[in-house]
Amino acid sequence: MTDFEYMALAYQQAAKGQGLTWTNPCVGAILVKQGHLLAMGYHHSFGQPHAEVDALQHLADPKAAKGATMYVTLEPCSHFGKTPPCAKKLVAVGIKRVVIGQQDPNPLVSGKGIAILKAAGIQVTVLQYPDQLNTTYHFFYRHQRPLITLKYAMSLDGKINGAPNQRTILTGQAAYQDSQQLRAAHQAILIGENTLTVDNPALTVRHVKTAHPPIRIILVRQADTLSHDLQLFQTKIPIWLLASQPSRQDWPDHVSVFQDDHWTPQAIMAFLYRQGVQSLLVEGGSQIQAAFTAANLNDCLVVYLAPLMLGGGGLPAVFGTSQTQHTPFQITTRQLDSDIRIDARRNF
């Protein structure tokens, strides 16, 4: 088998960790010696051993690692975090060659793990293998901000509500289930105060198993005026209130209030980058999504198109501050019973 064929097997291992590794990337590793596959491993969940160590732990004989080749989808780490450095572990067990799918974009690791291996006389090959599992991870470190997805459901005439300050259910059960999968794939969800009071959402992930529910972020003027009877406050999943006025209230441990006079989209992105949030789902409302669009902060769009018309005084999608964007989106569509899911993505 070729290096690329072995790396494909390593990526199959990496995929087993999808949805479980939180801010860590999905990584897979396999050990090969003299054409024989010795062991396979992957990063099972956040805080657990990395893929390289997991593969080594599956060896029938630990001494078999000496002189072997390890194929790992991402550069072995070089620092102490939740676990010890994998690069040094590979040196210690006597690995002869390491084939890496992608160099790690995290500045704590990037190039440093490779340097440790080379300094120990280990042969290193970097394949630049396409990584479809860790798009948000790579984006976060390359652009110093989260990957942003705008999501909304709309009618055929582009309306998201039948009337102002009124919630309108547009899509069916299949689209609802799909939207829960979408939530589970993000590390944070953002809505505005008007959406909070009109829709009264819980912003939880339902009917989908997830080890790390997304942080629920609300953009508000004054946090202390929010009713504690809102569904948002009925579960203990973390809540971040981005307020323009200081809070004088004692909040439960799972609720944090962050104050800034001007929570612009750019300020929100800078804040989330400092907090290590790699992906953000902007669910509403229309004006907040328009502000992100005007700031050119709409990397992806997910639109659920319902086969009905609202007309009249219905609220348009992404309505408010505008700016013409000339960067084209790549479009794909998928049928969800009577609704259509439209995915639009920039080139990044």
CSV table of C-alpha atoms in Angstrom, one decimal:
chain,number,residue,atom,x,y,z
A,1,MET,CA,0.0,0.0,0.0
A,2,THR,CA,1.1,3.6,-0.6
A,3,ASP,CA,1.4,6.3,2.0
A,4,PHE,CA,-1.8,7.9,0.8
A,5,GLU,CA,-3.7,4.5,1.1
A,6,TYR,CA,-2.4,4.0,4.7
A,7,MET,CA,-3.3,7.6,5.5
A,8,ALA,CA,-6.9,7.0,4.3
A,9,LEU,CA,-7.1,4.2,6.9
A,10,ALA,CA,-5.9,6.6,9.5
A,11,TYR,CA,-8.6,9.1,8.5
A,12,GLN,CA,-11.2,6.4,8.9
A,13,GLN,CA,-10.0,6.0,12.5
A,14,ALA,CA,-10.1,9.8,13.0
A,15,ALA,CA,-13.7,9.9,11.9
A,16,LYS,CA,-14.7,7.8,14.9
A,17,GLY,CA,-14.1,10.8,17.1
A,18,GLN,CA,-16.5,13.2,15.4
A,19,GLY,CA,-18.6,15.1,17.8
A,20,LEU,CA,-16.6,13.9,20.8
A,21,THR,CA,-13.3,15.9,20.8
A,22,TRP,CA,-14.8,19.4,21.5
A,23,THR,CA,-12.0,21.9,20.8
A,24,ASN,CA,-9.5,19.2,20.0
A,25,PRO,CA,-9.2,18.0,16.4
A,26,CYS,CA,-10.3,14.5,15.3
A,27,VAL,CA,-7.1,12.5,14.8
A,28,GLY,CA,-6.4,8.9,13.7
A,29,ALA,CA,-3.2,6.9,13.7
A,30,ILE,CA,-2.0,3.5,12.5
A,31,LEU,CA,1.2,1.6,13.0
A,32,VAL,CA,2.8,-0.3,10.1
A,33,LYS,CA,5.9,-2.5,10.1
A,34,GLN,CA,7.3,-4.3,7.1
A,35,GLY,CA,4.0,-4.0,5.3
A,36,HIS,CA,2.0,-5.4,8.2
A,37,LEU,CA,-0.7,-3.3,10.0
A,38,LEU,CA,0.2,-3.6,13.7
A,39,ALA,CA,-2.3,-1.3,15.5
A,40,MET,CA,-4.9,1.4,15.0
A,41,GLY,CA,-6.1,4.2,17.2
A,42,TYR,CA,-7.9,7.5,17.4
A,43,HIS,CA,-8.6,10.4,19.7
A,44,HIS,CA,-11.7,9.2,21.5
A,45,SER,CA,-12.8,12.3,23.4
A,46,PHE,CA,-11.6,15.6,24.8
A,47,GLY,CA,-9.1,15.0,27.6
A,48,GLN,CA,-8.4,11.3,26.6
A,49,PRO,CA,-5.2,10.0,25.1
A,50,HIS,CA,-4.3,11.2,21.6
A,51,ALA,CA,-4.5,9.0,18.6
A,52,GLU,CA,-0.8,8.1,18.6
A,53,VAL,CA,-0.9,6.9,22.2
A,54,ASP,CA,-4.2,5.1,21.6
A,55,ALA,CA,-2.6,3.2,18.7
A,56,LEU,CA,0.5,2.3,20.8
A,57,GLN,CA,-1.8,1.0,23.6
A,58,HIS,CA,-3.4,-1.5,21.1
A,59,LEU,CA,-0.1,-3.2,20.3
A,60,ALA,CA,0.1,-6.8,21.2
A,61,ASP,CA,3.7,-6.3,22.1
A,62,PRO,CA,4.8,-2.7,23.0
A,63,LYS,CA,8.4,-3.5,21.7
A,64,ALA,CA,6.9,-4.0,18.2
A,65,ALA,CA,6.8,-0.1,17.8
A,66,LYS,CA,10.6,0.0,17.4
A,67,GLY,CA,11.4,0.5,13.8
A,68,ALA,CA,7.8,0.9,12.8
A,69,THR,CA,6.1,3.6,10.7
A,70,MET,CA,3.3,5.6,12.2
A,71,TYR,CA,0.7,7.3,10.0
A,72,VAL,CA,-1.1,10.1,11.8
A,73,THR,CA,-3.6,12.5,10.3
A,74,LEU,CA,-2.3,15.5,12.2
A,75,GLU,CA,1.2,16.5,13.4
A,76,PRO,CA,2.0,15.0,16.8
A,77,CYS,CA,1.7,17.5,19.6
A,78,SER,CA,4.8,18.9,21.3
A,79,HIS,CA,3.5,20.4,24.5
A,80,PHE,CA,1.9,19.3,27.8
A,81,GLY,CA,-1.8,19.9,27.8
A,82,LYS,CA,-4.4,17.4,29.0
A,83,THR,CA,-1.9,14.7,27.9
A,84,PRO,CA,1.9,14.6,27.6
A,85,PRO,CA,3.6,15.4,24.2
A,86,CYS,CA,3.0,12.7,21.6
A,87,ALA,CA,6.1,13.6,19.6
A,88,LYS,CA,8.3,12.7,22.5
A,89,LYS,CA,6.4,9.5,23.1
A,90,LEU,CA,7.1,8.4,19.5
A,91,VAL,CA,10.8,9.1,20.0
A,92,ALA,CA,10.8,7.1,23.2
A,93,VAL,CA,9.3,3.9,21.7
A,94,GLY,CA,11.7,3.9,18.8
A,95,ILE,CA,9.4,4.8,15.8
A,96,LYS,CA,11.5,4.9,12.6
A,97,ARG,CA,9.3,7.0,10.4
A,98,VAL,CA,6.3,9.2,10.8
A,99,VAL,CA,4.0,10.1,8.0
A,100,ILE,CA,1.7,13.1,8.8
A,101,GLY,CA,-1.5,14.1,7.0
A,102,GLN,CA,-1.4,17.8,7.9
A,103,GLN,CA,0.8,20.1,9.9
A,104,ASP,CA,-1.0,21.3,12.9
A,105,PRO,CA,-2.1,25.0,12.6
A,106,ASN,CA,-2.2,25.5,16.3
A,107,PRO,CA,0.9,27.7,17.1
A,108,LEU,CA,1.6,25.7,20.3
A,109,VAL,CA,2.3,22.7,18.0
A,110,SER,CA,2.8,23.9,14.4
A,111,GLY,CA,6.2,22.6,13.2
A,112,LYS,CA,7.4,21.9,16.8
A,113,GLY,CA,6.3,18.3,16.8
A,114,ILE,CA,8.0,17.7,13.5
A,115,ALA,CA,11.1,19.4,14.8
A,116,ILE,CA,11.2,17.0,17.8
A,117,LEU,CA,10.9,14.0,15.5
A,118,LYS,CA,13.6,15.1,13.1
A,119,ALA,CA,16.0,16.0,15.9
A,120,ALA,CA,15.7,12.4,17.1
A,121,GLY,CA,16.6,11.1,13.7
A,122,ILE,CA,13.0,10.0,12.8
A,123,GLN,CA,12.1,10.3,9.1
A,124,VAL,CA,9.2,12.6,8.6
A,125,THR,CA,6.9,13.0,5.6
A,126,VAL,CA,4.0,15.5,5.4
A,127,LEU,CA,1.5,14.5,2.8
A,128,GLN,CA,-0.9,17.6,2.8
A,129,TYR,CA,-3.7,15.1,2.8
A,130,PRO,CA,-7.1,16.8,2.5
A,131,ASP,CA,-8.7,17.1,6.0
A,132,GLN,CA,-12.5,17.3,5.8
A,133,LEU,CA,-12.9,16.4,9.5
A,134,ASN,CA,-11.4,19.4,11.1
A,135,THR,CA,-12.5,22.3,9.0
A,136,THR,CA,-13.4,24.6,11.9
A,137,TYR,CA,-10.2,23.7,13.8
A,138,HIS,CA,-8.0,24.7,10.8
A,139,PHE,CA,-10.1,27.8,10.1
A,140,PHE,CA,-9.9,29.0,13.7
A,141,TYR,CA,-6.1,29.0,13.8
A,142,ARG,CA,-5.5,30.3,10.3
A,143,HIS,CA,-8.0,33.2,10.6
A,144,GLN,CA,-7.9,33.9,14.4
A,145,ARG,CA,-11.6,33.7,14.7
A,146,PRO,CA,-14.5,31.2,14.7
A,147,LEU,CA,-16.0,29.8,11.5
A,148,ILE,CA,-19.4,31.5,11.3
A,149,THR,CA,-22.6,29.9,10.0
A,150,LEU,CA,-25.8,31.8,9.6
A,151,LYS,CA,-28.9,29.7,9.9
A,152,TYR,CA,-32.6,30.5,9.3
A,153,ALA,CA,-35.8,29.0,7.9
A,154,MET,CA,-37.8,31.1,5.4
A,155,SER,CA,-40.8,31.0,3.2
A,156,LEU,CA,-40.7,31.0,-0.6
A,157,ASP,CA,-41.1,34.8,-0.5
A,158,GLY,CA,-38.1,35.2,1.8
A,159,LYS,CA,-39.9,35.8,5.1
A,160,ILE,CA,-39.0,34.2,8.5
A,161,ASN,CA,-42.0,35.4,10.5
A,162,GLY,CA,-45.6,36.0,9.5
A,163,ALA,CA,-45.8,39.2,11.5
A,164,PRO,CA,-43.5,41.3,13.7
A,165,ASN,CA,-42.9,40.0,17.1
A,166,GLN,CA,-44.6,36.7,16.3
A,167,ARG,CA,-43.0,33.3,16.0
A,168,THR,CA,-43.9,31.3,12.9
A,169,ILE,CA,-43.2,27.6,12.5
A,170,LEU,CA,-42.3,27.2,8.9
A,171,THR,CA,-40.6,23.8,8.4
A,172,GLY,CA,-41.5,20.2,9.1
A,173,GLN,CA,-40.1,17.5,11.4
A,174,ALA,CA,-37.3,16.4,9.0
A,175,ALA,CA,-35.9,20.0,8.9
A,176,TYR,CA,-36.3,20.2,12.7
A,177,GLN,CA,-34.2,17.1,13.2
A,178,ASP,CA,-31.6,18.3,10.8
A,179,SER,CA,-31.3,21.6,12.6
A,180,GLN,CA,-30.6,19.7,15.8
A,181,GLN,CA,-27.7,18.0,14.1
A,182,LEU,CA,-26.5,21.4,12.9
A,183,ARG,CA,-26.6,22.7,16.5
A,184,ALA,CA,-24.7,19.7,17.8
A,185,ALA,CA,-21.9,20.4,15.2
A,186,HIS,CA,-21.2,23.8,16.6
A,187,GLN,CA,-19.4,25.0,19.8
A,188,ALA,CA,-21.6,28.0,20.3
A,189,ILE,CA,-25.0,29.4,19.3
A,190,LEU,CA,-25.8,33.2,19.1
A,191,ILE,CA,-29.1,34.9,19.2
A,192,GLY,CA,-30.3,38.4,20.0
A,193,GLU,CA,-32.5,39.7,22.8
A,194,ASN,CA,-35.6,40.1,20.6
A,195,THR,CA,-35.3,36.5,19.3
A,196,LEU,CA,-35.0,35.4,23.0
A,197,THR,CA,-38.1,37.2,24.1
A,198,VAL,CA,-40.3,36.4,21.1
A,199,ASP,CA,-39.3,32.8,20.4
A,200,ASN,CA,-38.4,31.9,24.0
A,201,PRO,CA,-36.0,29.1,22.8
A,202,ALA,CA,-34.0,26.8,25.1
A,203,LEU,CA,-31.2,26.6,22.5
A,204,THR,CA,-30.4,23.0,23.6
A,205,VAL,CA,-29.7,20.1,21.3
A,206,ARG,CA,-32.6,17.7,21.3
A,207,HIS,CA,-32.8,14.1,20.0
A,208,VAL,CA,-29.1,14.1,19.2
A,209,LYS,CA,-26.4,12.7,21.5
A,210,THR,CA,-23.6,15.2,22.0
A,211,ALA,CA,-20.8,15.1,24.6
A,212,HIS,CA,-20.4,18.9,24.5
A,213,PRO,CA,-23.6,20.9,24.0
A,214,PRO,CA,-22.9,24.3,22.4
A,215,ILE,CA,-22.5,27.3,24.6
A,216,ARG,CA,-25.7,29.5,24.4
A,217,ILE,CA,-24.8,33.1,23.7
A,218,ILE,CA,-27.3,36.0,24.0
A,219,LEU,CA,-26.7,39.5,22.9
A,220,VAL,CA,-28.6,41.8,25.3
A,221,ARG,CA,-28.7,45.3,26.5
A,222,GLN,CA,-29.2,44.7,30.2
A,223,ALA,CA,-28.8,41.2,31.5
A,224,ASP,CA,-30.5,41.9,34.8
A,225,THR,CA,-33.9,42.6,33.1
A,226,LEU,CA,-34.2,39.1,31.6
A,227,SER,CA,-36.9,36.9,33.1
A,228,HIS,CA,-35.6,33.8,34.8
A,229,ASP,CA,-38.7,32.0,33.7
A,230,LEU,CA,-37.4,31.9,30.1
A,231,GLN,CA,-36.7,28.4,28.8
A,232,LEU,CA,-33.0,29.4,28.3
A,233,PHE,CA,-32.5,29.4,32.1
A,234,GLN,CA,-34.2,26.0,32.8
A,235,THR,CA,-31.1,23.9,32.0
A,236,LYS,CA,-27.6,24.3,33.2
A,237,ILE,CA,-25.8,24.2,29.9
A,238,PRO,CA,-23.4,27.2,29.8
A,239,ILE,CA,-25.0,30.6,29.0
A,240,TRP,CA,-22.9,33.7,28.0
A,241,LEU,CA,-24.8,37.0,28.2
A,242,LEU,CA,-23.1,39.7,26.1
A,243,ALA,CA,-24.5,42.8,27.7
A,244,SER,CA,-24.0,46.5,26.8
A,245,GLN,CA,-24.6,47.5,30.5
A,246,PRO,CA,-23.0,46.1,33.7
A,247,SER,CA,-24.8,43.4,35.7
A,248,ARG,CA,-25.3,43.8,39.4
A,249,GLN,CA,-27.1,40.4,39.8
A,250,ASP,CA,-25.7,37.2,41.3
A,251,TRP,CA,-25.9,34.6,38.5
A,252,PRO,CA,-25.7,30.8,38.8
A,253,ASP,CA,-22.3,29.2,38.0
A,254,HIS,CA,-23.4,28.2,34.4
A,255,VAL,CA,-24.3,31.8,33.5
A,256,SER,CA,-21.6,34.4,32.7
A,257,VAL,CA,-22.1,38.0,31.9
A,258,PHE,CA,-19.6,39.9,29.7
A,259,GLN,CA,-20.0,43.6,29.4
A,260,ASP,CA,-19.0,45.8,26.4
A,261,ASP,CA,-20.4,49.1,25.3
A,262,HIS,CA,-20.4,48.0,21.7
A,263,TRP,CA,-20.8,44.3,20.9
A,264,THR,CA,-20.2,44.6,17.2
A,265,PRO,CA,-19.8,41.4,15.1
A,266,GLN,CA,-16.1,42.1,15.0
A,267,ALA,CA,-16.0,42.6,18.8
A,268,ILE,CA,-17.9,39.3,19.3
A,269,MET,CA,-15.5,37.5,17.1
A,270,ALA,CA,-12.4,38.8,18.9
A,271,PHE,CA,-14.0,37.8,22.2
A,272,LEU,CA,-14.8,34.3,21.0
A,273,TYR,CA,-11.3,33.8,19.7
A,274,ARG,CA,-9.9,34.7,23.1
A,275,GLN,CA,-12.3,32.2,24.6
A,276,GLY,CA,-11.2,29.5,22.2
A,277,VAL,CA,-14.6,29.0,20.5
A,278,GLN,CA,-13.9,27.6,17.0
A,279,SER,CA,-17.4,27.6,15.5
A,280,LEU,CA,-20.4,29.8,15.9
A,281,LEU,CA,-24.0,29.2,14.7
A,282,VAL,CA,-25.9,32.6,14.4
A,283,GLU,CA,-29.5,31.6,14.6
A,284,GLY,CA,-31.1,35.0,14.9
A,285,GLY,CA,-32.6,37.4,14.6
A,286,SER,CA,-32.8,38.9,11.2
A,287,GLN,CA,-31.0,42.1,12.1
A,288,ILE,CA,-28.1,40.4,13.9
A,289,GLN,CA,-27.6,38.2,10.8
A,290,ALA,CA,-27.7,41.3,8.6
A,291,ALA,CA,-25.0,42.9,10.8
A,292,PHE,CA,-22.8,39.8,10.5
A,293,THR,CA,-23.4,39.9,6.7
A,294,ALA,CA,-22.5,43.6,6.5
A,295,ALA,CA,-19.3,42.9,8.4
A,296,ASN,CA,-18.4,40.1,5.9
A,297,LEU,CA,-18.6,37.6,8.7
A,298,ASN,CA,-20.8,34.9,7.1
A,299,ASP,CA,-18.6,32.0,6.0
A,300,CYS,CA,-21.5,29.6,5.6
A,301,LEU,CA,-25.3,29.8,5.4
A,302,VAL,CA,-27.8,27.1,6.1
A,303,VAL,CA,-31.3,28.0,4.9
A,304,TYR,CA,-34.3,25.8,5.3
A,305,LEU,CA,-36.8,26.7,2.5
A,306,ALA,CA,-40.4,26.0,3.3
A,307,PRO,CA,-43.0,25.5,0.5
A,308,LEU,CA,-45.3,28.3,1.5
A,309,MET,CA,-45.8,32.0,1.2
A,310,LEU,CA,-46.3,34.5,4.0
A,311,GLY,CA,-46.5,37.8,2.2
A,312,GLY,CA,-48.0,40.9,3.9
A,313,GLY,CA,-45.9,42.3,6.8
A,314,GLY,CA,-43.8,39.2,7.3
A,315,LEU,CA,-40.2,39.9,8.5
A,316,PRO,CA,-37.6,39.3,5.7
A,317,ALA,CA,-34.6,37.1,6.3
A,318,VAL,CA,-31.3,39.0,7.0
A,319,PHE,CA,-33.0,42.3,7.2
A,320,GLY,CA,-31.2,45.5,8.2
A,321,THR,CA,-27.7,46.8,7.6
A,322,SER,CA,-26.5,45.8,4.2
A,323,GLN,CA,-23.4,45.5,2.1
A,324,THR,CA,-23.1,44.0,-1.3
A,325,GLN,CA,-20.8,40.9,-1.3
A,326,HIS,CA,-19.1,40.0,-4.5
A,327,THR,CA,-17.5,36.8,-3.2
A,328,PRO,CA,-19.4,33.9,-4.6
A,329,PHE,CA,-20.8,31.1,-2.5
A,330,GLN,CA,-20.7,27.4,-3.4
A,331,ILE,CA,-24.3,26.1,-3.2
A,332,THR,CA,-25.6,22.6,-2.5
A,333,THR,CA,-29.2,21.6,-1.8
A,334,ARG,CA,-30.9,18.7,-0.1
A,335,GLN,CA,-34.5,17.6,0.1
A,336,LEU,CA,-35.9,17.2,3.7
A,337,ASP,CA,-39.5,15.9,3.1
A,338,SER,CA,-41.4,18.9,1.8
A,339,ASP,CA,-38.6,21.4,2.7
A,340,ILE,CA,-35.3,22.1,1.1
A,341,ARG,CA,-32.0,22.7,2.9
A,342,ILE,CA,-29.7,25.1,1.1
A,343,ASP,CA,-26.0,25.2,2.0
A,344,ALA,CA,-23.9,28.2,0.9
A,345,ARG,CA,-20.2,28.2,1.6
A,346,ARG,CA,-17.4,30.6,0.8
A,347,ASN,CA,-14.0,29.3,-0.5
A,348,PHE,CA,-11.8,29.3,2.6
